[in-house]
Short mmCIF file of C-alpha atoms and ligand atoms in Angstrom, two decimals:
data_model
loop_
_atom_site.label_atom_id
_atom_site.label_comp_id
_atom_site.label_asym_id
_atom_site.label_seq_id
_atom_site.Cartn_x
_atom_site.Cartn_y
_atom_site.Cartn_z
CA MET C 1 -26.83 347.66 -107.57
CA PRO C 2 -25.55 344.16 -108.98
CA ARG C 3 -27.27 341.06 -108.28
CA THR C 4 -25.87 339.18 -105.20
CA LYS C 5 -26.35 335.66 -104.16
CA ILE C 6 -27.60 334.76 -100.55
CA ASP C 7 -26.07 331.55 -99.25
CA THR C 8 -28.94 329.98 -97.38
CA GLY C 9 -25.94 327.28 -96.29
CA HIS C 10 -28.33 324.22 -96.91
CA LYS C 11 -27.53 321.10 -98.79
CA VAL C 12 -30.01 318.01 -98.68
CA GLU C 13 -28.65 315.09 -96.74
CA TYR C 14 -29.68 311.52 -97.82
CA LEU C 15 -29.11 308.89 -95.25
CA SER C 16 -28.96 305.01 -95.91
CA ILE C 17 -27.55 302.60 -93.27
CA LEU C 18 -28.35 299.22 -94.55
CA ASP C 19 -28.17 299.62 -98.42
CA ASP C 20 -30.17 297.32 -100.99
CA GLN C 21 -27.40 295.17 -101.28
CA ASN C 22 -27.49 294.68 -97.58
CA LYS C 23 -24.15 296.31 -97.00
CA LEU C 24 -24.27 297.71 -93.45
CA ASP C 25 -22.59 301.11 -92.59
CA LYS C 26 -21.07 300.22 -89.23
CA GLU C 27 -20.53 303.90 -88.22
CA LEU C 28 -23.84 304.83 -88.68
CA GLU C 29 -25.67 301.79 -87.15
CA PRO C 30 -28.17 303.02 -84.57
CA ASP C 31 -27.69 301.58 -81.15
CA ILE C 32 -30.98 299.66 -80.76
CA SER C 33 -31.21 296.82 -78.15
CA GLU C 34 -31.70 293.10 -79.12
CA GLU C 35 -35.08 293.10 -77.90
CA ARG C 36 -36.24 296.27 -79.44
CA LEU C 37 -34.78 295.24 -82.83
CA LEU C 38 -36.83 291.82 -82.68
CA GLU C 39 -39.97 293.89 -81.65
CA LEU C 40 -39.32 296.18 -84.59
CA TYR C 41 -39.24 293.17 -86.87
CA ARG C 42 -42.17 291.52 -85.37
CA THR C 43 -44.29 294.75 -85.94
CA MET C 44 -43.06 294.94 -89.55
CA LEU C 45 -43.96 291.28 -90.16
CA PHE C 46 -47.20 291.80 -88.60
CA GLY C 47 -48.08 294.88 -90.80
CA ARG C 48 -47.26 292.83 -93.91
CA ARG C 49 -49.10 289.76 -93.01
CA PHE C 50 -52.29 291.64 -91.92
CA ASP C 51 -52.16 293.81 -95.08
CA GLU C 52 -52.07 290.47 -97.02
CA ARG C 53 -54.96 289.08 -95.01
CA MET C 54 -56.97 292.09 -95.63
CA LEU C 55 -56.35 292.02 -99.22
CA ASN C 56 -57.91 288.50 -99.26
CA LEU C 57 -60.64 289.38 -97.12
CA GLN C 58 -61.66 292.44 -99.51
CA ARG C 59 -61.36 290.21 -102.65
CA GLN C 60 -63.77 287.58 -100.77
CA GLY C 61 -66.11 290.64 -100.12
CA ARG C 62 -65.60 290.42 -96.42
CA ILE C 63 -64.39 294.01 -96.03
CA GLY C 64 -64.68 297.11 -98.14
CA THR C 65 -62.15 299.32 -99.81
CA PHE C 66 -58.73 299.78 -98.03
CA PRO C 67 -55.41 301.25 -98.96
CA PRO C 68 -52.61 298.52 -98.73
CA ILE C 69 -49.37 299.43 -97.09
CA LYS C 70 -47.04 296.62 -98.53
CA GLY C 71 -43.46 297.94 -98.95
CA GLN C 72 -43.78 300.92 -96.54
CA GLU C 73 -43.47 298.99 -93.18
CA ALA C 74 -40.02 300.33 -92.55
CA ALA C 75 -40.96 303.91 -93.19
CA GLN C 76 -43.96 303.46 -90.74
CA MET C 77 -42.38 301.46 -88.02
CA GLY C 78 -38.87 303.06 -87.90
CA ALA C 79 -40.59 306.32 -87.15
CA VAL C 80 -43.43 305.54 -84.96
CA PHE C 81 -41.14 303.34 -82.89
CA HIS C 82 -39.90 306.48 -81.13
CA LEU C 83 -43.11 307.71 -79.84
CA ARG C 84 -43.88 307.29 -75.97
CA PRO C 85 -47.59 306.91 -74.94
CA LYS C 86 -47.82 310.69 -74.05
CA ASP C 87 -46.67 311.58 -77.49
CA TRP C 88 -49.29 311.89 -80.32
CA LEU C 89 -49.65 310.05 -83.57
CA VAL C 90 -51.46 311.82 -86.41
CA PRO C 91 -51.88 309.48 -89.33
CA ALA C 92 -53.10 309.82 -92.78
CA PHE C 93 -54.91 306.70 -94.02
CA ARG C 94 -52.04 304.30 -94.96
CA GLU C 95 -50.43 303.72 -91.60
CA THR C 96 -52.21 300.61 -90.44
CA ALA C 97 -48.89 299.19 -88.99
CA ALA C 98 -48.00 302.22 -87.12
CA GLU C 99 -51.75 302.49 -85.68
CA ILE C 100 -51.58 298.96 -84.59
CA TRP C 101 -48.32 299.17 -82.84
CA ARG C 102 -49.52 302.35 -81.06
CA GLY C 103 -52.58 300.19 -79.61
CA ARG C 104 -55.19 300.15 -82.24
CA SER C 105 -56.76 296.53 -82.35
CA PRO C 106 -56.65 295.02 -85.67
CA ALA C 107 -60.07 293.96 -85.23
CA SER C 108 -61.13 297.57 -85.24
CA VAL C 109 -59.29 298.20 -88.56
CA LEU C 110 -61.70 295.39 -89.91
CA LEU C 111 -64.81 297.14 -88.45
CA TYR C 112 -63.68 300.40 -89.86
CA TYR C 113 -63.43 299.06 -93.40
CA ASN C 114 -66.65 297.50 -93.02
CA GLY C 115 -68.39 300.88 -92.29
CA PHE C 116 -69.11 300.35 -88.71
CA ASN C 117 -68.55 303.47 -86.45
CA GLU C 118 -67.25 301.13 -83.92
CA GLY C 119 -64.03 300.81 -85.85
CA THR C 120 -63.14 304.44 -85.27
CA ILE C 121 -63.36 304.61 -81.58
CA ILE C 122 -60.12 305.67 -80.07
CA PRO C 123 -59.81 305.07 -76.24
CA MET C 124 -59.61 308.48 -74.36
CA GLU C 125 -56.22 307.79 -73.02
CA GLN C 126 -54.52 307.06 -76.24
CA ARG C 127 -53.04 309.93 -78.09
CA ASP C 128 -53.74 309.04 -81.47
CA MET C 129 -55.96 310.94 -83.88
CA PRO C 130 -58.14 309.08 -86.41
CA MET C 131 -57.21 308.31 -89.92
CA ALA C 132 -57.46 311.43 -92.22
CA VAL C 133 -58.84 310.74 -95.61
CA PRO C 134 -58.97 314.34 -96.98
CA VAL C 135 -55.37 314.58 -98.23
CA GLY C 136 -52.98 316.75 -96.01
CA SER C 137 -55.61 318.08 -93.59
CA GLN C 138 -53.96 316.01 -90.72
CA ILE C 139 -50.77 317.94 -91.05
CA LEU C 140 -52.56 321.24 -89.54
CA HIS C 141 -54.01 319.10 -86.81
CA ALA C 142 -50.49 317.92 -85.90
CA VAL C 143 -49.21 321.49 -85.81
CA GLY C 144 -51.98 322.60 -83.51
CA LEU C 145 -51.37 319.73 -81.25
CA ALA C 146 -47.79 320.59 -81.09
CA TYR C 147 -48.17 324.25 -80.48
CA ALA C 148 -50.54 323.41 -77.58
CA ALA C 149 -47.79 320.77 -76.17
CA LYS C 150 -45.21 323.65 -76.35
CA TYR C 151 -47.80 326.17 -74.89
CA ARG C 152 -48.19 324.00 -71.83
CA GLY C 153 -44.57 323.49 -71.38
CA THR C 154 -44.50 319.73 -71.84
CA ASP C 155 -41.78 317.54 -73.86
CA GLU C 156 -44.57 316.04 -75.90
CA VAL C 157 -43.79 315.12 -79.64
CA VAL C 158 -46.26 315.03 -82.43
CA MET C 159 -45.62 312.86 -85.48
CA THR C 160 -47.50 313.11 -88.50
CA PHE C 161 -47.61 311.05 -91.68
CA PHE C 162 -48.44 312.05 -95.24
CA GLY C 163 -47.72 311.17 -98.62
CA ASP C 164 -45.91 312.76 -101.74
CA GLY C 165 -49.08 313.90 -103.11
CA ALA C 166 -50.11 315.71 -99.85
CA THR C 167 -47.05 318.06 -100.49
CA SER C 168 -49.09 319.66 -103.23
CA GLU C 169 -51.86 320.84 -100.73
CA GLY C 170 -51.85 324.30 -99.30
CA ASP C 171 -52.21 322.31 -95.82
CA PHE C 172 -48.67 321.02 -96.11
CA HIS C 173 -47.20 324.50 -96.78
CA GLU C 174 -49.20 326.20 -94.14
CA GLY C 175 -48.54 323.46 -91.80
CA LEU C 176 -44.86 323.69 -92.03
CA ASN C 177 -44.64 327.19 -91.96
CA CYS C 178 -46.57 327.37 -88.99
CA ALA C 179 -44.65 324.90 -87.20
CA ALA C 180 -41.38 326.42 -87.96
CA VAL C 181 -42.68 329.93 -86.90
CA TYR C 182 -43.83 328.71 -83.53
CA GLN C 183 -40.79 326.05 -83.11
CA ALA C 184 -43.72 323.59 -82.46
CA PRO C 185 -42.46 320.03 -81.58
CA VAL C 186 -43.68 318.14 -84.76
CA VAL C 187 -41.77 315.50 -86.59
CA PHE C 188 -43.21 315.56 -90.29
CA ILE C 189 -42.88 312.06 -91.93
CA CYS C 190 -43.38 312.01 -95.63
CA GLN C 191 -43.76 308.58 -97.13
CA ASN C 192 -42.65 309.25 -100.56
CA ASN C 193 -44.06 306.22 -102.29
CA HIS C 194 -43.64 307.75 -105.80
CA TRP C 195 -47.55 307.72 -106.54
CA ALA C 196 -50.49 309.70 -105.66
CA ILE C 197 -53.13 307.22 -107.00
CA SER C 198 -52.14 307.57 -110.71
CA ILE C 199 -50.08 310.63 -110.67
CA PRO C 200 -46.22 309.70 -110.49
CA LEU C 201 -43.98 311.84 -108.32
CA GLN C 202 -42.49 313.74 -111.41
CA LYS C 203 -45.84 315.23 -112.41
CA GLN C 204 -46.42 316.03 -108.91
CA MET C 205 -43.49 318.42 -108.28
CA HIS C 206 -40.59 320.00 -109.89
CA THR C 207 -37.84 319.70 -107.18
CA ALA C 208 -35.35 317.04 -106.83
CA THR C 209 -36.47 316.14 -103.41
CA ILE C 210 -39.21 316.66 -100.94
CA ALA C 211 -36.90 317.24 -98.10
CA GLU C 212 -35.50 320.39 -99.65
CA LYS C 213 -38.98 322.02 -99.24
CA ALA C 214 -37.96 322.15 -95.30
CA GLN C 215 -35.40 324.67 -96.10
CA ALA C 216 -37.94 327.16 -97.31
CA TYR C 217 -39.54 327.26 -93.92
CA GLY C 218 -36.47 327.31 -91.90
CA MET C 219 -36.53 323.80 -90.67
CA PRO C 220 -34.08 320.89 -90.95
CA GLY C 221 -34.97 318.46 -93.65
CA ILE C 222 -33.42 315.18 -94.56
CA GLN C 223 -34.05 312.55 -97.10
CA VAL C 224 -33.70 308.71 -96.04
CA ASP C 225 -33.91 305.40 -97.69
CA GLY C 226 -37.37 304.58 -96.51
CA ASN C 227 -37.06 300.92 -96.95
CA ASP C 228 -33.92 300.87 -94.62
CA VAL C 229 -35.58 300.65 -91.15
CA LEU C 230 -32.11 301.58 -89.63
CA ALA C 231 -32.04 304.84 -91.55
CA VAL C 232 -35.59 305.76 -90.79
CA TYR C 233 -34.88 304.91 -87.28
CA ALA C 234 -31.84 306.85 -86.90
CA ALA C 235 -33.18 310.13 -88.64
CA VAL C 236 -36.55 310.07 -86.71
CA GLU C 237 -34.60 309.61 -83.40
CA GLU C 238 -32.55 312.85 -84.09
CA ALA C 239 -35.85 314.67 -85.01
CA CYS C 240 -37.69 313.49 -82.01
CA THR C 241 -34.82 314.54 -79.55
CA ARG C 242 -34.98 317.97 -81.33
CA ALA C 243 -38.72 318.33 -80.84
CA ARG C 244 -38.29 317.23 -77.04
CA ASN C 245 -35.65 319.64 -76.50
CA SER C 246 -37.68 322.53 -77.76
CA ASP C 247 -35.43 322.77 -80.87
CA GLY C 248 -38.33 322.75 -83.44
CA PRO C 249 -39.80 320.87 -86.34
CA THR C 250 -38.16 318.48 -88.79
CA LEU C 251 -39.35 317.10 -92.15
CA ILE C 252 -38.23 313.75 -93.02
CA GLU C 253 -38.72 312.33 -96.61
CA CYS C 254 -38.82 308.36 -96.60
CA VAL C 255 -38.19 307.44 -100.10
CA THR C 256 -40.22 304.12 -100.53
CA TYR C 257 -42.58 302.69 -103.00
CA ARG C 258 -46.28 301.82 -103.01
CA VAL C 259 -45.99 298.09 -104.21
CA MET C 260 -49.63 297.49 -104.47
CA MET C 261 -52.61 299.47 -105.60
CA HIS C 262 -53.67 302.77 -104.39
CA THR C 263 -56.64 301.30 -102.68
CA THR C 264 -58.49 297.93 -103.55
CA ALA C 265 -60.69 299.84 -105.86
CA ASP C 266 -57.70 300.97 -108.17
CA ASP C 267 -55.71 298.84 -110.81
CA PRO C 268 -52.42 300.11 -111.29
CA SER C 269 -51.59 298.27 -114.32
CA ARG C 270 -53.57 301.08 -116.23
CA TYR C 271 -50.90 303.59 -115.44
CA ARG C 272 -47.49 301.95 -114.54
CA SER C 273 -45.23 299.36 -115.76
CA GLU C 274 -44.54 295.86 -114.05
CA GLU C 275 -40.73 296.56 -114.54
CA GLU C 276 -40.99 299.73 -112.33
CA VAL C 277 -42.69 297.54 -109.65
CA ALA C 278 -40.12 294.81 -109.89
CA VAL C 279 -37.18 297.16 -109.28
CA TRP C 280 -38.87 298.16 -106.01
CA GLN C 281 -39.65 294.67 -104.91
CA LYS C 282 -36.05 293.94 -105.02
CA LYS C 283 -35.62 296.72 -102.10
CA ASP C 284 -38.28 295.23 -100.17
CA PRO C 285 -37.73 296.39 -96.74
CA LEU C 286 -38.57 293.20 -94.77
CA PRO C 287 -35.97 290.72 -96.35
CA ARG C 288 -33.22 293.60 -95.91
CA PHE C 289 -34.07 293.89 -92.24
CA GLU C 290 -34.26 289.93 -91.83
CA THR C 291 -30.65 289.66 -93.33
CA TYR C 292 -29.51 292.22 -91.01
CA LEU C 293 -31.07 290.38 -87.96
CA GLU C 294 -29.69 287.04 -89.14
CA GLU C 295 -26.20 288.41 -89.45
CA LYS C 296 -26.37 289.69 -85.97
CA GLY C 297 -27.49 286.25 -84.81
CA LEU C 298 -31.02 287.50 -83.62
CA LEU C 299 -33.08 285.61 -86.14
CA ASP C 300 -33.00 282.22 -87.88
CA ALA C 301 -35.17 280.07 -89.94
CA THR C 302 -36.76 278.39 -86.76
CA GLY C 303 -37.07 281.80 -85.07
CA ARG C 304 -38.75 283.15 -88.21
CA ASP C 305 -41.33 280.26 -88.54
CA ASP C 306 -42.10 280.64 -84.96
CA LEU C 307 -42.85 284.39 -85.23
CA GLU C 308 -44.92 283.68 -88.50
CA ASP C 309 -47.10 281.26 -86.73
CA LYS C 310 -47.62 283.74 -83.79
CA VAL C 311 -48.44 286.60 -86.31
CA GLN C 312 -51.00 284.35 -88.40
CA GLN C 313 -52.62 283.29 -85.14
CA GLN C 314 -53.07 286.88 -83.79
CA ILE C 315 -54.63 287.97 -87.23
CA GLN C 316 -56.93 284.95 -87.11
CA GLU C 317 -58.11 286.03 -83.80
CA ALA C 318 -58.63 289.40 -84.93
CA VAL C 319 -60.72 288.39 -88.09
CA ASP C 320 -62.82 286.09 -85.63
CA ALA C 321 -63.23 288.71 -83.12
CA ALA C 322 -64.41 291.43 -85.46
CA GLU C 323 -66.63 288.88 -87.57
CA LYS C 324 -68.33 288.19 -84.38
CA GLN C 325 -68.72 291.64 -83.32
CA MET C 326 -70.19 292.57 -86.89
CA LYS C 327 -72.72 289.88 -86.82
CA GLU C 328 -73.77 291.25 -83.19
CA LEU C 329 -73.86 294.86 -84.48
CA GLY C 330 -76.07 293.88 -87.52
CA ASP C 331 -75.75 296.12 -90.61
CA PRO C 332 -73.59 299.28 -90.71
CA ILE C 333 -76.52 301.32 -92.19
CA TYR C 334 -76.77 303.43 -89.03
CA MET C 335 -73.54 305.14 -90.14
CA PHE C 336 -76.20 307.50 -91.80
CA ASP C 337 -78.12 308.14 -88.47
CA HIS C 338 -76.62 310.73 -86.38
CA LEU C 339 -75.14 313.45 -88.67
CA TYR C 340 -78.20 315.11 -90.13
CA GLU C 341 -81.79 315.47 -88.94
CA GLN C 342 -82.62 315.25 -92.77
CA LEU C 343 -80.10 313.49 -94.94
CA PRO C 344 -79.06 315.51 -97.99
CA PRO C 345 -80.25 313.92 -101.23
CA TYR C 346 -76.66 312.60 -102.15
CA LEU C 347 -76.41 310.85 -98.75
CA GLN C 348 -80.11 309.65 -99.20
CA ARG C 349 -79.08 307.99 -102.51
CA GLN C 350 -75.90 306.38 -100.83
CA LYS C 351 -77.98 305.19 -98.08
CA GLU C 352 -80.73 303.42 -100.44
CA GLU C 353 -77.82 301.90 -102.50
CA LEU C 354 -76.22 300.52 -99.32
CA GLU C 355 -79.53 299.07 -98.33
CA MET C 356 -80.00 297.46 -101.65
CA ARG C 357 -76.41 295.95 -101.55
CA LEU C 358 -76.67 294.67 -98.06
CA GLN C 359 -80.16 293.00 -98.95
CA ALA C 360 -78.54 291.34 -101.92
CA LYS C 361 -75.54 290.10 -99.80
CA LYS C 362 -78.05 288.69 -97.37
CA LYS C 363 -80.17 286.91 -100.14
CA GLU C 364 -76.98 285.64 -101.41
CA ALA C 365 -75.89 284.09 -97.96
CA ASP C 366 -79.43 282.72 -97.41
CA HIS C 367 -79.20 280.72 -100.85
CA GLY C 368 -75.88 279.48 -99.73
C1 LIG S 1 -58.39 316.62 -100.40
C2 LIG S 1 -58.43 315.59 -101.07
N1 LIG S 1 -58.19 315.56 -102.54
C3 LIG S 1 -58.30 314.32 -103.13
C4 LIG S 1 -58.58 313.18 -102.35
C5 LIG S 1 -58.46 311.86 -103.16
N2 LIG S 1 -57.27 311.25 -102.89
C6 LIG S 1 -57.26 310.15 -102.14
S1 LIG S 1 -55.69 309.58 -101.84
C7 LIG S 1 -55.06 310.52 -102.90
C8 LIG S 1 -53.58 310.51 -103.31
C9 LIG S 1 -52.81 310.79 -102.10
O1 LIG S 1 -51.36 310.57 -102.44
P1 LIG S 1 -50.37 310.68 -101.41
O2 LIG S 1 -50.31 311.84 -100.59
O3 LIG S 1 -48.92 310.37 -102.23
O4 LIG S 1 -50.47 309.46 -100.62
P2 LIG S 1 -50.51 307.67 -100.75
O5 LIG S 1 -51.73 307.47 -101.42
O6 LIG S 1 -49.62 307.59 -101.84
O7 LIG S 1 -50.37 307.05 -99.61
C10 LIG S 1 -56.12 311.50 -103.48
C11 LIG S 1 -55.87 312.57 -104.62
C12 LIG S 1 -58.68 313.16 -101.11
N3 LIG S 1 -58.98 312.07 -100.25
N4 LIG S 1 -58.43 314.50 -100.41
MG1 LIG S 2 -47.92 308.70 -102.41
#
């Protein structure tokens, strides 16, 4: 019996609409109303400025460790913008812009990164799952939600985000397989930002793309320029339509870059070059989208300044509200209170360390 070849019929499609030289492919330009285009821009700008402010707050000791999103605003907003309130968002831990657009208050983000349980509360009617720090675990939750939506005969869509590193977890493979078998209405958004802490993409996998992994599970997969918000928007629109029409899941690989550190506890200069970062800074999604809007006559210098002012004001209000609430709440030490009747030794040690740090902080404040 000679060896034969099975033609799976698949090639990986790559989509870019507004390239990094700002050349627009008119034929592929998605049909988005002027109002929605500006809203999309506002949310991306908010995501960027809030991230910058959080970094300042962290460096001033006013919030704890957090993972910056800078450079990934298009991948997040171009995707989540398609969700209706009755759809589900299942984030990882780097989707601050997407979560805020869905309705999470920026103040609650600040509370969360200061260790207050109050920063994790999601209103019952809001169909968002909490941030998932165990890498890849949220993928399974998304598939379960989508299976339930299908079982109940709704047209709800579930969108989940994860990184390139998460594709090495068993949860990713189990999740995609299960979603395809049950034709569950999930949109899998992989933000391939080239790094999983200090592990570069080429040490994470041996395939040319992440999108091609969809083929093995029997679902459509596409790679898009994740710094081109129009390309993300167009690809995710197709995927959401597919999910709503009971045509199953899709994997979308958004090629982007983590411009900043993994979290504020990380120093990327120890493992990557400045030259590499500089290449990606030139592909920054925000100026690219700004130029597009300017050329359409939707944005000018005055409009941009006004928006910057409004965004900064909103951020300041959030910081003030969070700091006021934190003062009222006191110390976040009660985070240890309700999980165990008796704390295991490792948590007891963490509690004591936090108590010590909080006392030192108080002393420092008292001495001006
Ligand atoms: C199961 C698990 N293993 C390890 C970690 C530690 N960890 C946190 S983030 C991360 C890398 C994630 O990389 P990626 O999925 O590419 O997401 P990114 O941080 O780039 O957004 C690791 C290993 C974790 N949180 N959970
Ligand atoms: Mg990554």
